[in-house]
Coordinates of C-alpha atoms and ligand atoms in Angstrom, one line a residue:
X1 CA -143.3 145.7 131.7
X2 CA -142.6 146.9 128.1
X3 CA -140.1 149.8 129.8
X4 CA -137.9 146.9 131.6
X5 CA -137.6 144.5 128.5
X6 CA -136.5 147.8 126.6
X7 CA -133.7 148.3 129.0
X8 CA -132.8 144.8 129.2
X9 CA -132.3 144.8 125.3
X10 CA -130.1 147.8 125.4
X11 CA -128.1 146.5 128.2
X12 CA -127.2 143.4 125.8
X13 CA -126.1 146.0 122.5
X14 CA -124.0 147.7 124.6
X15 CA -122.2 144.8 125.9
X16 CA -121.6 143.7 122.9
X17 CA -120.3 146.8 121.3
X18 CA -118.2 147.2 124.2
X19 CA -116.7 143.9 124.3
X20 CA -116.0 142.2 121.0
X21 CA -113.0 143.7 120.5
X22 CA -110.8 142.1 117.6
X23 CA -108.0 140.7 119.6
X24 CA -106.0 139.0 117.0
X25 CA -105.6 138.3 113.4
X26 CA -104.2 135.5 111.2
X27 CA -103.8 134.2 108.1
X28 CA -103.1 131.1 106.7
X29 CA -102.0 129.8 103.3
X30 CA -102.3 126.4 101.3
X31 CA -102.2 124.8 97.7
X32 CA -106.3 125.0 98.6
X33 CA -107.1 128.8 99.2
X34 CA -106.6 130.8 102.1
X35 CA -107.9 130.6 105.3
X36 CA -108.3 133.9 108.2
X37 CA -109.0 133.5 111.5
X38 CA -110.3 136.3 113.4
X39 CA -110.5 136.3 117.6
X40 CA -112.5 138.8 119.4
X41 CA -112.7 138.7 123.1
X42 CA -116.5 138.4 123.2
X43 CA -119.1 136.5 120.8
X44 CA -120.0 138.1 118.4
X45 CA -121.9 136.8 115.2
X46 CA -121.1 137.5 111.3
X47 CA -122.9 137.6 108.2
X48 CA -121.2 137.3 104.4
X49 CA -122.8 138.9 101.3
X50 CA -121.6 138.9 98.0
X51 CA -122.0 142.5 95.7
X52 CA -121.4 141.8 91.7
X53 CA -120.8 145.4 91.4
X54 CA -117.5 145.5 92.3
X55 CA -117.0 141.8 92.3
X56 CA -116.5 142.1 96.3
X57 CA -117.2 139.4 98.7
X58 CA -118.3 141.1 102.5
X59 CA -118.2 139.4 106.1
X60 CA -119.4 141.7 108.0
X61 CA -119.7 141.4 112.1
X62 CA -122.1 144.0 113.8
X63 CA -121.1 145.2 117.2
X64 CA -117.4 144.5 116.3
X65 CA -114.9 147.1 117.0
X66 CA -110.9 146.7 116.1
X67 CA -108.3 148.2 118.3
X68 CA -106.0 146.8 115.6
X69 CA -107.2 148.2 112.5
X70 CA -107.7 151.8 112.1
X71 CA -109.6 153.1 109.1
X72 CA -109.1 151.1 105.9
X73 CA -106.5 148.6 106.0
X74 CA -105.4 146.3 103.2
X75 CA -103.8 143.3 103.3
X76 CA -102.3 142.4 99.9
X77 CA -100.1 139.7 100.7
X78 CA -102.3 136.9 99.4
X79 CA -102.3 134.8 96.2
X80 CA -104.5 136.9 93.7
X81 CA -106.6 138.5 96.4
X82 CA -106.4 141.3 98.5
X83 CA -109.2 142.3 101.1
X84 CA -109.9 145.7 103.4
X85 CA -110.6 145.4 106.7
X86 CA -112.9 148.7 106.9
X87 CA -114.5 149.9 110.8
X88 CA -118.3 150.8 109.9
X89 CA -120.6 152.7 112.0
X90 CA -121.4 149.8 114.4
X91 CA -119.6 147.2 112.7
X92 CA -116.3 145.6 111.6
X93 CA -116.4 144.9 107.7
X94 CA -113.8 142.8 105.7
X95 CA -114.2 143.0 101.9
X96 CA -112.5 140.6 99.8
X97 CA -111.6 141.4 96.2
X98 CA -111.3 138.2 94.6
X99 CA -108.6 138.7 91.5
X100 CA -109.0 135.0 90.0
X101 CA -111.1 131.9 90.1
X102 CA -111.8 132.3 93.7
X103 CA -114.6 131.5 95.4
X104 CA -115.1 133.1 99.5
X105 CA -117.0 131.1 102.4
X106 CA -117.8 131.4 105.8
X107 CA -116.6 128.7 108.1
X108 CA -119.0 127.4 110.9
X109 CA -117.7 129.3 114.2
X110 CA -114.7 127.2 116.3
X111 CA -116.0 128.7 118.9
X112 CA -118.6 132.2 119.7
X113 CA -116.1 133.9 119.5
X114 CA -113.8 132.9 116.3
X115 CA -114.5 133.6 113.1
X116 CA -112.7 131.7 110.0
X117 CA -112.9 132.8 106.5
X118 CA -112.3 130.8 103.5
X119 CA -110.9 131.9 100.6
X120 CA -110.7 128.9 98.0
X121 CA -108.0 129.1 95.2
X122 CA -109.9 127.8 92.1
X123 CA -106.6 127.6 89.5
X124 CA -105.4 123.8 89.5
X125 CA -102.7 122.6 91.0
X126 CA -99.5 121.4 89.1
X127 CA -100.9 117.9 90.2
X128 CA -104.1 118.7 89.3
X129 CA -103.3 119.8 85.8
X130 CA -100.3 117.1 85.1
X131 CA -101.3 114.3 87.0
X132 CA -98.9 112.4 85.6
X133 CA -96.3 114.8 84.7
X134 CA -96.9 113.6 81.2
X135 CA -98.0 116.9 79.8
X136 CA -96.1 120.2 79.2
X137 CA -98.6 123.4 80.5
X138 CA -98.0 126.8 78.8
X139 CA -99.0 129.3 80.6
X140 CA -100.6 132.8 78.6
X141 CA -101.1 136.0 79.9
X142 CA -104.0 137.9 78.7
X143 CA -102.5 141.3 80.1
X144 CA -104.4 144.5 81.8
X145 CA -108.1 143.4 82.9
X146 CA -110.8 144.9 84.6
X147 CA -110.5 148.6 86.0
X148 CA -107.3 148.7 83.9
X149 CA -108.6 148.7 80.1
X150 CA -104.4 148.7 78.6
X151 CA -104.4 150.9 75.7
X152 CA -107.3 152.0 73.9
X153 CA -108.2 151.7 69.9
X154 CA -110.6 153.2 67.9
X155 CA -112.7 149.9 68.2
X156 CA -111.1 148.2 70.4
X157 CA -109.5 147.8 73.7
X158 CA -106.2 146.1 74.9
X159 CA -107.2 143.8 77.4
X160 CA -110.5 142.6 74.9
X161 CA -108.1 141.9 72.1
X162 CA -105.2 140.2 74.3
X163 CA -108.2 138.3 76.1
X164 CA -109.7 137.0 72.2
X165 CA -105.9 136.3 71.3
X166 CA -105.1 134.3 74.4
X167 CA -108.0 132.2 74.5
X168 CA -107.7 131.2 70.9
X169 CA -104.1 130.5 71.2
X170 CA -105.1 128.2 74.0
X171 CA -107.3 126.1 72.0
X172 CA -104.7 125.9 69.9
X173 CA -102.4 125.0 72.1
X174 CA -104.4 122.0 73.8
X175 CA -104.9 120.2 70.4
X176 CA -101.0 119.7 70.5
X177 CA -99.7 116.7 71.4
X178 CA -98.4 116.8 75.3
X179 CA -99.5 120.3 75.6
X180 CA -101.7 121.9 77.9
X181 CA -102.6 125.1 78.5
X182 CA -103.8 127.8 81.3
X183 CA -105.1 131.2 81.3
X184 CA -104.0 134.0 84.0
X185 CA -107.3 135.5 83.7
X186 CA -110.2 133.9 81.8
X187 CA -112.5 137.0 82.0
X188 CA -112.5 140.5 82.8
X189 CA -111.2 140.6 85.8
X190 CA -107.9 142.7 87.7
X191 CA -105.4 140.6 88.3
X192 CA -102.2 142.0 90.0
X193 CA -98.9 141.8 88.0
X194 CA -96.6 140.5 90.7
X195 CA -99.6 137.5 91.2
X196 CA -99.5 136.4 87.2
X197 CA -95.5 134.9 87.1
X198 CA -97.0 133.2 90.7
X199 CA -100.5 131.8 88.6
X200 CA -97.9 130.2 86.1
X201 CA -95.5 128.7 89.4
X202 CA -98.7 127.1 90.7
X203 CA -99.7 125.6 87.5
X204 CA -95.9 124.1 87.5
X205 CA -96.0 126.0 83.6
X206 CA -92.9 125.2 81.5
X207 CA -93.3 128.7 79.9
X208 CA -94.8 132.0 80.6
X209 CA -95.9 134.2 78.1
X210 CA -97.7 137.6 78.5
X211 CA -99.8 139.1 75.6
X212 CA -100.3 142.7 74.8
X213 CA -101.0 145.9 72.3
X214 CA -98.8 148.5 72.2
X215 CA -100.2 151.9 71.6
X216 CA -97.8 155.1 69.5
X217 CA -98.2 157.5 66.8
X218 CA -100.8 156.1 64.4
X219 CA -98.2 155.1 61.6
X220 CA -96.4 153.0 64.1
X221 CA -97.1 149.3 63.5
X222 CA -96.1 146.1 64.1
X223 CA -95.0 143.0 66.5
X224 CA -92.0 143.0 69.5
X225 CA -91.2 140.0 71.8
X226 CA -89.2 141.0 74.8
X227 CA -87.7 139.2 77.2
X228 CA -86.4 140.0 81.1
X229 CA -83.9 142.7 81.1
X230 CA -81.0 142.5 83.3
X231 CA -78.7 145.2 82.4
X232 CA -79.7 148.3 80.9
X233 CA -83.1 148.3 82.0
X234 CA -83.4 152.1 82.4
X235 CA -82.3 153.1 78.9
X236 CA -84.7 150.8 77.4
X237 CA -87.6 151.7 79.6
X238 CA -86.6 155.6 78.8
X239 CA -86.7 155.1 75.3
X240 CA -89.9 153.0 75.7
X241 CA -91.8 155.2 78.3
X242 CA -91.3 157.9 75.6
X243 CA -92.8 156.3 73.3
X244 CA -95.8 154.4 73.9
X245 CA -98.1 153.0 76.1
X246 CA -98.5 155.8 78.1
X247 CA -102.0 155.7 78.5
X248 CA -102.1 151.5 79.2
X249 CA -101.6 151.3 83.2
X250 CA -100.1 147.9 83.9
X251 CA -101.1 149.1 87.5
X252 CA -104.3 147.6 89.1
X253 CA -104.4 150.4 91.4
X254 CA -104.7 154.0 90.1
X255 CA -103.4 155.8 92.6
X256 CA -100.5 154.0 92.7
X257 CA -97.8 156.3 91.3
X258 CA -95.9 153.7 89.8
X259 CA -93.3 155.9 86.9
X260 CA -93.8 153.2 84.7
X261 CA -96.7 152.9 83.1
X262 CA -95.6 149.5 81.6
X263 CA -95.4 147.6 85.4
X264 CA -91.4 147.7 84.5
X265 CA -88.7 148.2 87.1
X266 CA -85.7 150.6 87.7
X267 CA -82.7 148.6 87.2
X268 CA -81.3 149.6 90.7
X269 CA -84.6 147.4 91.9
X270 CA -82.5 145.4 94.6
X271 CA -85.0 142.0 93.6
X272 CA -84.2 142.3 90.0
X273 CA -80.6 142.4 91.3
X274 CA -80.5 139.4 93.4
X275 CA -82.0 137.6 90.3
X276 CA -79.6 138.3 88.1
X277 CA -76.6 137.2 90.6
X278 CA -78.6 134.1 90.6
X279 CA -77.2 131.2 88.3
X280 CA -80.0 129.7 88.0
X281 CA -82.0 132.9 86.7
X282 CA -79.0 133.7 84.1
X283 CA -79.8 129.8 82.9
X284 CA -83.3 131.2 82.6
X285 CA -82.8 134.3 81.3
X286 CA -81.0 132.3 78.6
X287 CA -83.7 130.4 77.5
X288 CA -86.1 133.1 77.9
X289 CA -84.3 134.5 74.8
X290 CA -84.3 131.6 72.8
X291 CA -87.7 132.0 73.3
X292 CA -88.5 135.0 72.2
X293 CA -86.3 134.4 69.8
X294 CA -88.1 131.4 68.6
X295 CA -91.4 133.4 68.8
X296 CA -90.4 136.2 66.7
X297 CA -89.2 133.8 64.5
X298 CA -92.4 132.2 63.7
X299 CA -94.5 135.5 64.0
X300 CA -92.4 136.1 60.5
X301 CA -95.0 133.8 58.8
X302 CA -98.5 136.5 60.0
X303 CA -96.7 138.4 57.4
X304 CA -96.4 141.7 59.8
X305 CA -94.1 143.7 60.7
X306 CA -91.3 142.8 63.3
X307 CA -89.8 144.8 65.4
X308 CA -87.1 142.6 66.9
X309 CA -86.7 141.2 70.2
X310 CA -85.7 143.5 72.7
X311 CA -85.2 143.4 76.6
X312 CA -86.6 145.4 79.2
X313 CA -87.2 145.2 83.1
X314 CA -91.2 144.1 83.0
X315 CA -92.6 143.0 86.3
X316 CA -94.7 140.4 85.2
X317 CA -91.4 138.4 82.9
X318 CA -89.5 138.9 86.9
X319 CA -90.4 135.2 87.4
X320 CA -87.4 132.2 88.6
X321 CA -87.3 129.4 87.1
X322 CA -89.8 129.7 83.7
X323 CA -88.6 130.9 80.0
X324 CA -90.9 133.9 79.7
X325 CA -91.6 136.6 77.2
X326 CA -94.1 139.3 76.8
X327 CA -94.5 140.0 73.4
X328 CA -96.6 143.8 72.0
X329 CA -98.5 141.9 69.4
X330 CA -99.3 144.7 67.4
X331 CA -100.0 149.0 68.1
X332 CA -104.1 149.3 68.8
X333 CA -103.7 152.6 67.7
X334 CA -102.7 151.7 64.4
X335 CA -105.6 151.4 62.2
X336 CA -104.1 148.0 59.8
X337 CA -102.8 146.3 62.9
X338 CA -106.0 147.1 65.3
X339 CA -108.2 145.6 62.0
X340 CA -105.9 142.7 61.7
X341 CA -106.3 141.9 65.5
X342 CA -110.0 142.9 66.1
X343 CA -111.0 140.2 63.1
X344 CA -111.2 136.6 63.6
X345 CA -108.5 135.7 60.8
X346 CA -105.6 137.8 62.2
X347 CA -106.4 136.0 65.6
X348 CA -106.2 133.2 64.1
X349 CA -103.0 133.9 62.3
X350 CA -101.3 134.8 65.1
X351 CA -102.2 132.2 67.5
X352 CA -101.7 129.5 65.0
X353 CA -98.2 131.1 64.6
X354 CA -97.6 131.6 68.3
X355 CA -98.7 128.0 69.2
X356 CA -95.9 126.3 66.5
X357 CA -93.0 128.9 67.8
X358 CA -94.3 127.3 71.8
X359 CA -94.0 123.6 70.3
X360 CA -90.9 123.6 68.2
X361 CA -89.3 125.4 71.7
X362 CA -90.6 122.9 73.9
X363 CA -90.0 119.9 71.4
X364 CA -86.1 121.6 70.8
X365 CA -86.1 121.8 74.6
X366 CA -87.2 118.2 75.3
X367 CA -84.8 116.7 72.6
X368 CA -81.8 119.2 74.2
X369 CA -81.9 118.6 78.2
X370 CA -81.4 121.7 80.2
X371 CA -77.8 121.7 81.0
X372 CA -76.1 123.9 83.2
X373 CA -74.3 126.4 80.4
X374 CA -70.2 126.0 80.2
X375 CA -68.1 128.9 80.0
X376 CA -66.8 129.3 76.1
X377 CA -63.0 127.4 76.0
X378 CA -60.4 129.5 76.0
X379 CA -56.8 128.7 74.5
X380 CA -53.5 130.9 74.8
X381 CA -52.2 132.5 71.8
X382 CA -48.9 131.2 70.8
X383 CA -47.6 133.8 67.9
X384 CA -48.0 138.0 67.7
X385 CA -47.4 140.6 69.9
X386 CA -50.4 139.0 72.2
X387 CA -48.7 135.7 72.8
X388 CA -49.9 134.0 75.8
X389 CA -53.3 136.2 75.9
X390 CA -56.4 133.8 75.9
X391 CA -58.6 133.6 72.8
X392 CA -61.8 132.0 72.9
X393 CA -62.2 129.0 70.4
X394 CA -64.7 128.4 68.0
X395 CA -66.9 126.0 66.0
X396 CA -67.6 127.0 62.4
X397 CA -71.2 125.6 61.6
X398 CA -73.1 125.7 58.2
X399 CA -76.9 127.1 58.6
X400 CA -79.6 124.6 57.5
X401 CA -82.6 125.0 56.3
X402 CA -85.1 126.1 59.8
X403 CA -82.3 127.2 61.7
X404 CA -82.5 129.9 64.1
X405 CA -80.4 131.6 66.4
X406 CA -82.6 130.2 69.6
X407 CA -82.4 126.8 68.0
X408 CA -78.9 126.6 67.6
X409 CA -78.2 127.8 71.1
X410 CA -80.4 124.9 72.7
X411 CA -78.8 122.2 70.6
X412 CA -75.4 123.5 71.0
X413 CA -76.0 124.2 74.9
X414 CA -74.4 127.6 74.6
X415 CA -75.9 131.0 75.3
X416 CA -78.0 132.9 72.9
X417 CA -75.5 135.8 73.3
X418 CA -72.7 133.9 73.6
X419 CA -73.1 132.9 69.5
X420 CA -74.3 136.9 69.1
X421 CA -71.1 137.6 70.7
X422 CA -68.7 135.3 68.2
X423 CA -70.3 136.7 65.2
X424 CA -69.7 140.2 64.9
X425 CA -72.1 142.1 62.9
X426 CA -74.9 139.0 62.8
X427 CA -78.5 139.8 63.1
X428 CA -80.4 137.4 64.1
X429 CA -83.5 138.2 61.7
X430 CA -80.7 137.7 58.8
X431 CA -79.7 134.2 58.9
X432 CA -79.3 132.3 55.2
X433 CA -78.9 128.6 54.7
X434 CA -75.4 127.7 53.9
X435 CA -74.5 130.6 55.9
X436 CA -71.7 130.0 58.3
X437 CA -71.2 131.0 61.8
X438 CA -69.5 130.7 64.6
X439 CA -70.5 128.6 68.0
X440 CA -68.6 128.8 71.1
X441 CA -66.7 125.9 71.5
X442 CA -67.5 125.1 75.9
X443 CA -65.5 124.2 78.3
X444 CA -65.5 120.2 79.5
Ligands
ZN1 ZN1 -100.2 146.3 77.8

């Protein structure tokens, strides 16, 4: 008796094994989360288990086999999560790596022989955050996380400072009036740098800005802002790449052999070109450097050492429509600036500063509507041996008291580099009350 229920059993495994065979494979994605839906040709049954080490969610489905899928497959596609589809002696395994505030479920069955997956998004929705569209959200950047540490101190760590710094300048932040603010990453988790400028799209953030420690020879110190290069990417990113931050992988994934160790982007990148053809990205751009501007500005007041504002091709500032800015708070490997960033007064400095450069912007911004950006006039010369060239026309303005270059571009609706441009020799760290300077005068 025993002998025929033995051969019964294996009769049933072996079906099984045989049959379910993963037929097809979808995935679908909403303002909720993620959903997969897996069809095998057979029932089959699955099971989901969570490991903390590694922070990996896994369905697994035992006498699955993929036709599909060979090996290890990622799909990376996905808001802030990527999973492996991995075939396991007598089993199909999918392990999700959850970058974010996700949480992963199991859906009841359809049917024996669909499986769904859920994969919730937990950051808010721009209608969850601003119900009313009342509020302004800022969104900060803690950057690195997780496996990637950024660069190291002699106490410290990048992505611990950047995390302390971000947090704090959120608090800040929030007790402004019609401000709100939202993390990237709230922990010590990866998060991918193509998925943080999306994070700050979903939260419908008015700004983006990334936070970071820059890592050199020990005697370098000091604070740079940067904003979205657009032209001459690659001699920047040389001159960077050779000097710092060559241990602080922007890259989630190790093995990837990105050049840059700073997540930045060769200037023939054909994405980064179609940006910069794209209006609406040089309007950004635009304001992205009154930013940073703006910021650098009120970083003066830490009493640290600036190193200016400077442009460069970072992945993470590649975003559309949002002013953004990364800014190198200070060099970890310098022992004043890592003590001024690993105690709670320097955090506080700086965020304090950092959350007064973000209001004044946005309050500059709300007063001065965004409006599309004239080309400077233009008139023809009437006298000299260039009669009937074009010369561009100007406005002389007197400086006032809290000027800054940024400022002045909003109000006068001109480009930041269009008032570089008309001022030979001007820097914009040098600007004097009762100064004057010229503004493009625009076209009607
Ligand atoms: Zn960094």
């Amino acid at each position: 008796m025993s002998v025929v229920i033995q051969f019964i059993i294996l009769i049933f495994c072996c079906g099984t094994l045989e049959s379910a065979k993963l037929q097809s494979f979808s995935t679908s994605e909403d303002t909720q989360g993620l959903t997969l839906e897996l069809i095998f040709d057979a029932p089959v049954k699955a099971g989901i288990s969570y490991q903390a080490n590694g922070n990996v969610h896994i369905i697994r489905v035992p006498g699955a086999i993929s036709p599909v899928f060979k090996g290890r497959q990622e799909l990376d596609h996905l808001l802030a999560i990527s999973f492996h589809i991995k075939a396991v002696k007598g089993a199909l395994e999918f392990w999700f790596y959850p970058r974010g505030f996700f949480g992963v479920s199991l859906l009841p069955q359809l049917d024996s022989q669909t499986i769904r997956i859920h994969a919730k998004n937990g950051y808010p929705t721009r209608e969850q955050i601003n119900p009313d569209g009342k509020f302004q959200v800022v969104c900060i950047d803690p950057g690195h996380g997780g496996h990637d540490p950024g660069a190291p101190g002699s106490k410290s760590v990048e992505k611990q400072i950047v995390l302390a710094l971000s947090r704090q300048l959120r608090d800040e932040i929030n007790q402004l009036p019609g401000l709100k603010a939202v993390l990237t990453r709230d922990a010590d988790y990866k998060l991918k740098l193509e998925d943080r400028p999306k994070i700050s799209d979903r939260v419908g953030a008015s700004l983006f800005i990334s936070l970071h420690m820059n890592s050199s020879l020990p005697q370098v110190r000091g604070y740079e802002v940067f904003y979205l290069s657009e032209k001459g990417a690659t001699q920047t990113l040389e001159a960077r790449l050779g000097e710092a931050h060559s241990q602080a992988s922007e890259s989630i994934d190790s093995s990837n052999s990105e050049t840059s160790s700073m997540g930045a982007v060769s200037s023939s990148d054909s994405i980064l070109q179609q940006i910069i053809f794209d209006m609406q990205q040089v309007e950004t751009l635009n304001s992205s450097a009154v930013l940073a501007n703006v910021l650098a500005d009120h970083l003066k007041e830490t009493g640290r050492r600036s190193r200016g504002v400077r442009r460069a091709a970072f992945v993470v500032l590649k975003t559309i429509d949002t002013p953004s800015v990364l800014i190198e708070m200070g060099y970890i490997t310098n022992k004043d600036d890592e003590a001024f960033f690993v105690s709670p007064e320097g955090t506080k400095k700086v965020s304090s500063a950092l959350a007064k450069g973000i209001y004044s912007y946005l309050k500059e911004q709300a007063n001065h509507p965004k409006k599309t950006l004239k080309e400077p006039a233009t008139v023809k010369k009437s006298s000299g041996n260039q009669a009937g060239a074009v010369e561009p026309v100007y406005a002389v303005y007197t400086v006032k008291s809290g000027d800054t270059l940024g400022t002045l571009a909003i109000r006068h609706g001109v480009r930041y580099s269009s008032i570089l441009a008309a001022n030979a020799g001007l820097h914009p760290d040098k600007l004097f009350v009762g100064q004057k300077i010229r503004i493009p005068v625009l076209n009607e």
